[in-house]
Amino acid sequence: MKRRFLGMAVLLAALAMPFYSSVAMDVDPMDAESIQAVVQLQLRALAEDDAVGAFSLTTSSTRVQIGNPDNFLRMIKEEYAPIYRNRHAIFSPPEVIDGDIIEMVRVTDRDNRVWVALYRMERDIDGSWKIDGCRLLETTSISV
């Protein structure tokens, strides 16, 4: 009987753990609008090869780590080509996941492959939203 109870307790804990560790919460609508605007501005700056403009929308820690706008643009071209030259972007509402504010954007690259860009956002000292990194995931979808 003890063994069965212990087994059930372990199973319930295992089932509940993903729920508690990745609970998504809504972001205030005004913040959501600002967050999406920042990502849209960066995508536009990248499309125009405006390294300074795109770099300025990142957090200060990102700017220190990367060094300068030219390094940033070079990194985007080499490692984030679907973002650099996307044909289409669809924004989802930003969410708080594990304490991070994440903006998810589905981008279609020039070859019609669909990618998911997960932007981690941070509020700057001046209250503005900045991009603190992006994770790019390829999907199996093809856009038509």
Tab-separated table of N, CA and C in Angstrom:
chain	number	residue	atom	x	y	z
A	1	MET	N	0.821	-1.186	0.000
A	1	MET	CA	0.000	0.000	0.000
A	1	MET	C	0.874	1.263	0.000
A	2	LYS	N	1.935	1.261	0.844
A	2	LYS	CA	2.845	2.402	0.882
A	2	LYS	C	3.499	2.617	-0.473
A	3	ARG	N	3.892	1.524	-1.100
A	3	ARG	CA	4.567	1.602	-2.394
A	3	ARG	C	3.630	2.203	-3.446
A	4	ARG	N	2.373	1.806	-3.456
A	4	ARG	CA	1.393	2.318	-4.402
A	4	ARG	C	1.185	3.824	-4.172
A	5	PHE	N	1.076	4.239	-2.919
A	5	PHE	CA	0.894	5.647	-2.589
A	5	PHE	C	2.099	6.464	-3.046
A	6	LEU	N	3.297	5.951	-2.759
A	6	LEU	CA	4.514	6.642	-3.164
A	6	LEU	C	4.578	6.761	-4.685
A	7	GLY	N	4.215	5.688	-5.377
A	7	GLY	CA	4.210	5.707	-6.843
A	7	GLY	C	3.244	6.755	-7.384
A	8	MET	N	2.057	6.853	-6.796
A	8	MET	CA	1.066	7.843	-7.218
A	8	MET	C	1.572	9.262	-6.936
A	9	ALA	N	2.214	9.461	-5.788
A	9	ALA	CA	2.728	10.777	-5.427
A	9	ALA	C	3.803	11.215	-6.415
A	10	VAL	N	4.689	10.300	-6.792
A	10	VAL	CA	5.746	10.612	-7.754
A	10	VAL	C	5.138	10.940	-9.113
A	11	LEU	N	4.138	10.156	-9.528
A	11	LEU	CA	3.483	10.396	-10.811
A	11	LEU	C	2.796	11.760	-10.824
A	12	LEU	N	2.062	12.086	-9.782
A	12	LEU	CA	1.384	13.377	-9.710
A	12	LEU	C	2.376	14.533	-9.707
A	13	ALA	N	3.467	14.382	-8.979
A	13	ALA	CA	4.492	15.425	-8.947
A	13	ALA	C	5.108	15.613	-10.330
A	14	ALA	N	5.366	14.512	-11.026
A	14	ALA	CA	5.956	14.589	-12.371
A	14	ALA	C	4.999	15.261	-13.347
A	15	LEU	N	3.721	14.971	-13.218
A	15	LEU	CA	2.743	15.586	-14.111
A	15	LEU	C	2.573	17.071	-13.819
A	16	ALA	N	2.656	17.451	-12.564
A	16	ALA	CA	2.449	18.845	-12.179
A	16	ALA	C	3.665	19.709	-12.452
A	17	MET	N	4.854	19.139	-12.444
A	17	MET	CA	6.080	19.917	-12.578
A	17	MET	C	6.129	20.746	-13.854
A	18	PRO	N	5.833	20.194	-15.039
A	18	PRO	CA	5.893	21.050	-16.229
A	18	PRO	C	4.903	22.214	-16.148
A	19	PHE	N	3.761	21.996	-15.518
A	19	PHE	CA	2.767	23.050	-15.376
A	19	PHE	C	3.312	24.189	-14.536
A	20	TYR	N	3.921	23.881	-13.440
A	20	TYR	CA	4.422	24.923	-12.551
A	20	TYR	C	5.697	25.571	-13.060
A	21	SER	N	6.506	24.850	-13.804
A	21	SER	CA	7.773	25.424	-14.233
A	21	SER	C	7.654	26.257	-15.504
A	22	SER	N	6.560	26.113	-16.234
A	22	SER	CA	6.459	26.885	-17.468
A	22	SER	C	5.102	27.552	-17.612
A	23	VAL	N	4.552	27.997	-16.509
A	23	VAL	CA	3.272	28.681	-16.557
A	23	VAL	C	3.437	29.984	-17.335
A	24	ALA	N	2.564	30.195	-18.296
A	24	ALA	CA	2.597	31.422	-19.079
A	24	ALA	C	1.553	32.381	-18.539
A	25	MET	N	1.936	33.628	-18.411
A	25	MET	CA	1.008	34.648	-17.932
A	25	MET	C	0.915	35.743	-18.987
A	26	ASP	N	-0.208	36.425	-18.997
A	26	ASP	CA	-0.401	37.516	-19.943
A	26	ASP	C	0.442	38.724	-19.558
A	27	VAL	N	0.776	39.498	-20.564
A	27	VAL	CA	1.507	40.746	-20.382
A	27	VAL	C	0.491	41.878	-20.501
A	28	ASP	N	0.675	42.927	-19.723
A	28	ASP	CA	-0.190	44.097	-19.782
A	28	ASP	C	-0.340	44.546	-21.241
A	29	PRO	N	-1.563	44.861	-21.689
A	29	PRO	CA	-1.786	45.230	-23.100
A	29	PRO	C	-0.924	46.396	-23.596
A	30	MET	N	-0.682	47.393	-22.759
A	30	MET	CA	0.168	48.520	-23.177
A	30	MET	C	1.612	48.065	-23.376
A	31	ASP	N	2.087	47.213	-22.474
A	31	ASP	CA	3.436	46.668	-22.623
A	31	ASP	C	3.518	45.775	-23.856
A	32	ALA	N	2.483	44.975	-24.080
A	32	ALA	CA	2.470	44.077	-25.241
A	32	ALA	C	2.605	44.867	-26.536
A	33	GLU	N	1.899	45.962	-26.615
A	33	GLU	CA	1.969	46.823	-27.802
A	33	GLU	C	3.378	47.388	-27.979
A	34	SER	N	3.980	47.841	-26.889
A	34	SER	CA	5.337	48.397	-26.937
A	34	SER	C	6.361	47.331	-27.315
A	35	ILE	N	6.215	46.147	-26.760
A	35	ILE	CA	7.134	45.045	-27.045
A	35	ILE	C	7.093	44.686	-28.524
A	36	GLN	N	5.892	44.535	-29.060
A	36	GLN	CA	5.772	44.206	-30.481
A	36	GLN	C	6.336	45.313	-31.361
A	37	ALA	N	6.134	46.557	-30.952
A	37	ALA	CA	6.666	47.684	-31.731
A	37	ALA	C	8.186	47.648	-31.787
A	38	VAL	N	8.830	47.300	-30.675
A	38	VAL	CA	10.291	47.223	-30.638
A	38	VAL	C	10.801	46.137	-31.590
A	39	VAL	N	10.184	44.972	-31.550
A	39	VAL	CA	10.618	43.883	-32.433
A	39	VAL	C	10.357	44.258	-33.887
A	40	GLN	N	9.217	44.872	-34.177
A	40	GLN	CA	8.928	45.313	-35.546
A	40	GLN	C	9.952	46.348	-36.018
A	41	LEU	N	10.311	47.272	-35.137
A	41	LEU	CA	11.327	48.273	-35.491
A	41	LEU	C	12.660	47.607	-35.816
A	42	GLN	N	13.025	46.600	-35.022
A	42	GLN	CA	14.295	45.929	-35.293
A	42	GLN	C	14.239	45.169	-36.618
A	43	LEU	N	13.135	44.475	-36.878
A	43	LEU	CA	13.004	43.759	-38.154
A	43	LEU	C	13.098	44.739	-39.325
A	44	ARG	N	12.465	45.890	-39.196
A	44	ARG	CA	12.520	46.912	-40.245
A	44	ARG	C	13.941	47.440	-40.411
A	45	ALA	N	14.617	47.694	-39.295
A	45	ALA	CA	15.999	48.183	-39.358
A	45	ALA	C	16.910	47.159	-40.034
A	46	LEU	N	16.722	45.891	-39.698
A	46	LEU	CA	17.530	44.843	-40.331
A	46	LEU	C	17.256	44.762	-41.829
A	47	ALA	N	15.994	44.898	-42.228
A	47	ALA	CA	15.639	44.853	-43.647
A	47	ALA	C	16.294	45.990	-44.421
A	48	GLU	N	16.575	47.084	-43.723
A	48	GLU	CA	17.204	48.252	-44.348
A	48	GLU	C	18.707	48.307	-44.096
A	49	ASP	N	19.267	47.230	-43.541
A	49	ASP	CA	20.694	47.183	-43.182
A	49	ASP	C	21.094	48.331	-42.267
A	50	ASP	N	20.172	48.750	-41.412
A	50	ASP	CA	20.432	49.809	-40.433
A	50	ASP	C	20.975	49.154	-39.156
A	51	ALA	N	22.277	48.889	-39.165
A	51	ALA	CA	22.912	48.208	-38.038
A	51	ALA	C	22.788	49.014	-36.757
A	52	VAL	N	22.967	50.314	-36.835
A	52	VAL	CA	22.893	51.167	-35.649
A	52	VAL	C	21.490	51.130	-35.058
A	53	GLY	N	20.476	51.271	-35.896
A	53	GLY	CA	19.094	51.248	-35.420
A	53	GLY	C	18.717	49.914	-34.800
A	54	ALA	N	19.088	48.808	-35.450
A	54	ALA	CA	18.763	47.472	-34.928
A	54	ALA	C	19.506	47.204	-33.624
A	55	PHE	N	20.760	47.602	-33.568
A	55	PHE	CA	21.593	47.384	-32.381
A	55	PHE	C	21.083	48.196	-31.186
A	56	SER	N	20.566	49.378	-31.458
A	56	SER	CA	20.095	50.247	-30.380
A	56	SER	C	18.865	49.678	-29.667
A	57	LEU	N	18.204	48.716	-30.253
A	57	LEU	CA	17.001	48.123	-29.662
A	57	LEU	C	17.316	46.916	-28.780
A	58	THR	N	18.604	46.641	-28.584
A	58	THR	CA	19.015	45.541	-27.713
A	58	THR	C	19.385	46.091	-26.334
A	59	THR	N	19.411	45.196	-25.362
A	59	THR	CA	19.763	45.594	-23.996
A	59	THR	C	21.234	46.022	-23.934
A	60	SER	N	21.558	46.783	-22.909
A	60	SER	CA	22.936	47.236	-22.746
A	60	SER	C	23.881	46.055	-22.568
A	61	SER	N	23.449	45.002	-21.879
A	61	SER	CA	24.324	43.827	-21.704
A	61	SER	C	24.582	43.146	-23.040
A	62	THR	N	23.595	43.117	-23.919
A	62	THR	CA	23.789	42.551	-25.257
A	62	THR	C	24.756	43.410	-26.055
A	63	ARG	N	24.594	44.718	-25.952
A	63	ARG	CA	25.490	45.614	-26.689
A	63	ARG	C	26.934	45.461	-26.217
A	64	VAL	N	27.124	45.318	-24.910
A	64	VAL	CA	28.482	45.123	-24.379
A	64	VAL	C	29.054	43.805	-24.885
A	65	GLN	N	28.241	42.758	-24.865
A	65	GLN	CA	28.696	41.428	-25.283
A	65	GLN	C	29.064	41.389	-26.772
A	66	ILE	N	28.280	42.051	-27.607
A	66	ILE	CA	28.507	41.999	-29.055
A	66	ILE	C	29.526	43.032	-29.509
A	67	GLY	N	29.546	44.163	-28.854
A	67	GLY	CA	30.591	45.148	-29.137
A	67	GLY	C	30.169	46.350	-29.931
A	68	ASN	N	29.633	46.150	-31.121
A	68	ASN	CA	29.269	47.301	-31.946
A	68	ASN	C	28.219	46.893	-32.982
A	69	PRO	N	27.589	47.882	-33.619
A	69	PRO	CA	26.533	47.585	-34.585
A	69	PRO	C	26.977	46.711	-35.754
A	70	ASP	N	28.193	46.899	-36.236
A	70	ASP	CA	28.663	46.089	-37.364
A	70	ASP	C	28.775	44.611	-36.979
A	71	ASN	N	29.296	44.346	-35.785
A	71	ASN	CA	29.362	42.952	-35.302
A	71	ASN	C	27.961	42.367	-35.175
A	72	PHE	N	27.029	43.187	-34.694
A	72	PHE	CA	25.647	42.733	-34.523
A	72	PHE	C	25.039	42.351	-35.869
A	73	LEU	N	25.173	43.219	-36.853
A	73	LEU	CA	24.606	42.940	-38.174
A	73	LEU	C	25.254	41.717	-38.807
A	74	ARG	N	26.557	41.567	-38.643
A	74	ARG	CA	27.257	40.396	-39.174
A	74	ARG	C	26.719	39.112	-38.525
A	75	MET	N	26.503	39.151	-37.198
A	75	MET	CA	25.971	37.985	-36.490
A	75	MET	C	24.561	37.654	-36.984
A	76	ILE	N	23.728	38.663	-37.171
A	76	ILE	CA	22.366	38.433	-37.652
A	76	ILE	C	22.403	37.795	-39.039
A	77	LYS	N	23.223	38.318	-39.920
A	77	LYS	CA	23.321	37.771	-41.277
A	77	LYS	C	23.771	36.311	-41.268
A	78	GLU	N	24.727	35.983	-40.399
A	78	GLU	CA	25.292	34.637	-40.379
A	78	GLU	C	24.444	33.634	-39.614
A	79	GLU	N	23.859	34.045	-38.484
A	79	GLU	CA	23.184	33.099	-37.606
A	79	GLU	C	21.663	33.236	-37.577
A	80	TYR	N	21.145	34.341	-38.080
A	80	TYR	CA	19.701	34.600	-38.022
A	80	TYR	C	19.174	35.071	-39.370
A	81	ALA	N	19.624	34.441	-40.442
A	81	ALA	CA	19.229	34.851	-41.796
A	81	ALA	C	17.712	34.934	-41.989
A	82	PRO	N	16.918	34.014	-41.439
A	82	PRO	CA	15.466	34.133	-41.632
A	82	PRO	C	14.886	35.416	-41.038
A	83	ILE	N	15.506	35.930	-39.988
A	83	ILE	CA	15.058	37.190	-39.401
A	83	ILE	C	15.573	38.360	-40.242
A	84	TYR	N	16.817	38.255	-40.677
A	84	TYR	CA	17.459	39.327	-41.439
A	84	TYR	C	16.704	39.633	-42.728
A	85	ARG	N	16.295	38.615	-43.425
A	85	ARG	CA	15.598	38.804	-44.698
A	85	ARG	C	14.322	37.969	-44.729
A	86	ASN	N	13.398	38.326	-43.863
A	86	ASN	CA	12.137	37.571	-43.849
A	86	ASN	C	11.162	38.161	-44.856
A	87	ARG	N	10.284	37.298	-45.338
A	87	ARG	CA	9.242	37.749	-46.264
A	87	ARG	C	7.973	38.155	-45.523
A	88	HIS	N	7.773	37.542	-44.355
A	88	HIS	CA	6.522	37.766	-43.632
A	88	HIS	C	6.756	37.474	-42.153
A	89	ALA	N	6.106	38.238	-41.289
A	89	ALA	CA	6.219	38.020	-39.845
A	89	ALA	C	4.828	38.087	-39.219
A	90	ILE	N	4.518	37.100	-38.379
A	90	ILE	CA	3.242	37.066	-37.658
A	90	ILE	C	3.562	37.071	-36.173
A	91	PHE	N	3.011	38.037	-35.466
A	91	PHE	CA	3.284	38.210	-34.047
A	91	PHE	C	2.201	37.560	-33.200
A	92	SER	N	2.625	36.892	-32.149
A	92	SER	CA	1.717	36.394	-31.121
A	92	SER	C	1.801	37.362	-29.947
A	93	PRO	N	0.792	37.374	-29.095
A	93	PRO	CA	0.891	38.233	-27.916
A	93	PRO	C	2.060	37.797	-27.028
A	94	PRO	N	2.838	38.732	-26.505
A	94	PRO	CA	3.940	38.342	-25.619
A	94	PRO	C	3.392	37.714	-24.336
A	95	GLU	N	4.199	36.839	-23.751
A	95	GLU	CA	3.807	36.146	-22.530
A	95	GLU	C	4.967	36.134	-21.548
A	96	VAL	N	4.628	35.998	-20.271
A	96	VAL	CA	5.638	35.802	-19.238
A	96	VAL	C	5.767	34.293	-19.060
A	97	ILE	N	6.949	33.760	-19.344
A	97	ILE	CA	7.201	32.327	-19.222
A	97	ILE	C	8.433	32.144	-18.349
A	98	ASP	N	8.263	31.437	-17.254
A	98	ASP	CA	9.358	31.223	-16.299
A	98	ASP	C	10.025	32.532	-15.889
A	99	GLY	N	9.235	33.581	-15.763
A	99	GLY	CA	9.757	34.867	-15.329
A	99	GLY	C	10.317	35.732	-16.438
A	100	ASP	N	10.443	35.191	-17.645
A	100	ASP	CA	10.944	35.963	-18.782
A	100	ASP	C	9.781	36.411	-19.651
A	101	ILE	N	9.889	37.596	-20.209
A	101	ILE	CA	8.878	38.063	-21.150
A	101	ILE	C	9.342	37.665	-22.546
A	102	ILE	N	8.507	36.861	-23.201
A	102	ILE	CA	8.853	36.292	-24.500
A	102	ILE	C	7.878	36.781	-25.557
A	103	GLU	N	8.422	37.284	-26.643
A	103	GLU	CA	7.627	37.659	-27.817
A	103	GLU	C	7.900	36.619	-28.893
A	104	MET	N	6.856	35.898	-29.304
A	104	MET	CA	7.009	34.863	-30.327
A	104	MET	C	6.562	35.423	-31.675
A	105	VAL	N	7.447	35.266	-32.664
A	105	VAL	CA	7.163	35.755	-34.009
A	105	VAL	C	7.411	34.614	-34.991
A	106	ARG	N	6.406	34.329	-35.803
A	106	ARG	CA	6.581	33.346	-36.884
A	106	ARG	C	7.056	34.099	-38.107
A	107	VAL	N	8.231	33.728	-38.608
A	107	VAL	CA	8.775	34.399	-39.785
A	107	VAL	C	8.897	33.410	-40.931
A	108	THR	N	8.648	33.915	-42.110
A	108	THR	CA	8.799	33.120	-43.326
A	108	THR	C	10.030	33.641	-44.048
A	109	ASP	N	10.964	32.740	-44.353
A	109	ASP	CA	12.189	33.170	-45.026
A	109	ASP	C	11.982	33.231	-46.540
A	110	ARG	N	13.022	33.557	-47.256
A	110	ARG	CA	12.929	33.712	-48.717
A	110	ARG	C	12.626	32.400	-49.436
A	111	ASP	N	12.914	31.270	-48.782
A	111	ASP	CA	12.632	29.955	-49.368
A	111	ASP	C	11.282	29.408	-48.921
A	112	ASN	N	10.466	30.267	-48.322
A	112	ASN	CA	9.122	29.921	-47.828
A	112	ASN	C	9.120	28.948	-46.661
A	113	ARG	N	10.243	28.787	-45.979
A	113	ARG	CA	10.262	27.986	-44.757
A	113	ARG	C	9.820	28.868	-43.603
A	114	VAL	N	9.118	28.252	-42.655
A	114	VAL	CA	8.592	28.985	-41.514
A	114	VAL	C	9.472	28.719	-40.301
A	115	TRP	N	9.803	29.779	-39.599
A	115	TRP	CA	10.637	29.731	-38.401
A	115	TRP	C	9.881	30.382	-37.253
A	116	VAL	N	10.237	30.020	-36.038
A	116	VAL	CA	9.696	30.681	-34.854
A	116	VAL	C	10.863	31.385	-34.171
A	117	ALA	N	10.712	32.696	-34.003
A	117	ALA	CA	11.712	33.497	-33.306
A	117	ALA	C	11.151	33.828	-31.923
A	118	LEU	N	11.883	33.438	-30.896
A	118	LEU	CA	11.479	33.710	-29.521
A	118	LEU	C	12.383	34.816	-28.981
A	119	TYR	N	11.828	36.006	-28.880
A	119	TYR	CA	12.569	37.171	-28.395
A	119	TYR	C	12.388	37.294	-26.891
A	120	ARG	N	13.486	37.340	-26.168
A	120	ARG	CA	13.432	37.610	-24.723
A	120	ARG	C	13.528	39.122	-24.550
A	121	MET	N	12.583	39.680	-23.833
A	121	MET	CA	12.474	41.126	-23.698
A	121	MET	C	12.782	41.550	-22.261
A	122	GLU	N	13.350	42.747	-22.125
A	122	GLU	CA	13.624	43.328	-20.803
A	122	GLU	C	13.267	44.803	-20.837
A	123	ARG	N	12.808	45.275	-19.697
A	123	ARG	CA	12.544	46.710	-19.570
A	123	ARG	C	13.867	47.388	-19.208
A	124	ASP	N	14.180	48.464	-19.923
A	124	ASP	CA	15.411	49.213	-19.693
A	124	ASP	C	15.215	50.161	-18.502
A	125	ILE	N	16.295	50.741	-18.047
A	125	ILE	CA	16.253	51.671	-16.922
A	125	ILE	C	15.303	52.835	-17.206
A	126	ASP	N	15.250	53.268	-18.470
A	126	ASP	CA	14.376	54.393	-18.828
A	126	ASP	C	12.913	53.977	-19.018
A	127	GLY	N	12.617	52.689	-18.827
A	127	GLY	CA	11.246	52.196	-18.951
A	127	GLY	C	10.910	51.630	-20.314
A	128	SER	N	11.790	51.814	-21.287
A	128	SER	CA	11.525	51.282	-22.626
A	128	SER	C	11.834	49.786	-22.672
A	129	TRP	N	11.264	49.099	-23.638
A	129	TRP	CA	11.511	47.668	-23.816
A	129	TRP	C	12.672	47.462	-24.769
A	130	LYS	N	13.526	46.499	-24.446
A	130	LYS	CA	14.686	46.164	-25.270
A	130	LYS	C	14.725	44.656	-25.494
A	131	ILE	N	15.377	44.261	-26.548
A	131	ILE	CA	15.537	42.842	-26.893
A	131	ILE	C	16.795	42.322	-26.209
A	132	ASP	N	16.643	41.243	-25.453
A	132	ASP	CA	17.770	40.673	-24.715
A	132	ASP	C	18.181	39.316	-25.269
A	133	GLY	N	17.866	39.054	-26.489
A	133	GLY	CA	18.269	37.816	-27.114
A	133	GLY	C	17.125	37.222	-27.909
A	134	CYS	N	17.488	36.317	-28.785
A	134	CYS	CA	16.498	35.686	-29.638
A	134	CYS	C	16.927	34.248	-29.889
A	135	ARG	N	15.970	33.373	-29.816
A	135	ARG	CA	16.219	31.971	-30.160
A	135	ARG	C	15.403	31.679	-31.403
A	136	LEU	N	16.030	31.110	-32.395
A	136	LEU	CA	15.397	30.844	-33.677
A	136	LEU	C	15.212	29.345	-33.852
A	137	LEU	N	13.969	28.934	-34.093
A	137	LEU	CA	13.639	27.519	-34.248
A	137	LEU	C	13.014	27.287	-35.618
A	138	GLU	N	13.550	26.326	-36.359
A	138	GLU	CA	12.977	26.001	-37.662
A	138	GLU	C	11.798	25.062	-37.463
A	139	THR	N	10.727	25.285	-38.205
A	139	THR	CA	9.581	24.398	-38.159
A	139	THR	C	9.594	23.504	-39.393
A	140	THR	N	8.657	22.598	-39.466
A	140	THR	CA	8.543	21.755	-40.647
A	140	THR	C	7.530	22.338	-41.624
A	141	SER	N	7.016	23.528	-41.314
A	141	SER	CA	5.999	24.159	-42.147
A	141	SER	C	6.630	24.851	-43.360
A	142	ILE	N	5.847	24.888	-44.412
A	142	ILE	CA	6.219	25.627	-45.615
A	142	ILE	C	5.084	26.593	-45.890
A	143	SER	N	5.434	27.835	-46.146
A	143	SER	CA	4.422	28.843	-46.447
A	143	SER	C	4.101	28.803	-47.927
A	144	VAL	N	2.867	29.124	-48.271
A	144	VAL	CA	2.488	29.143	-49.685
A	144	VAL	C	2.162	30.538	-50.133
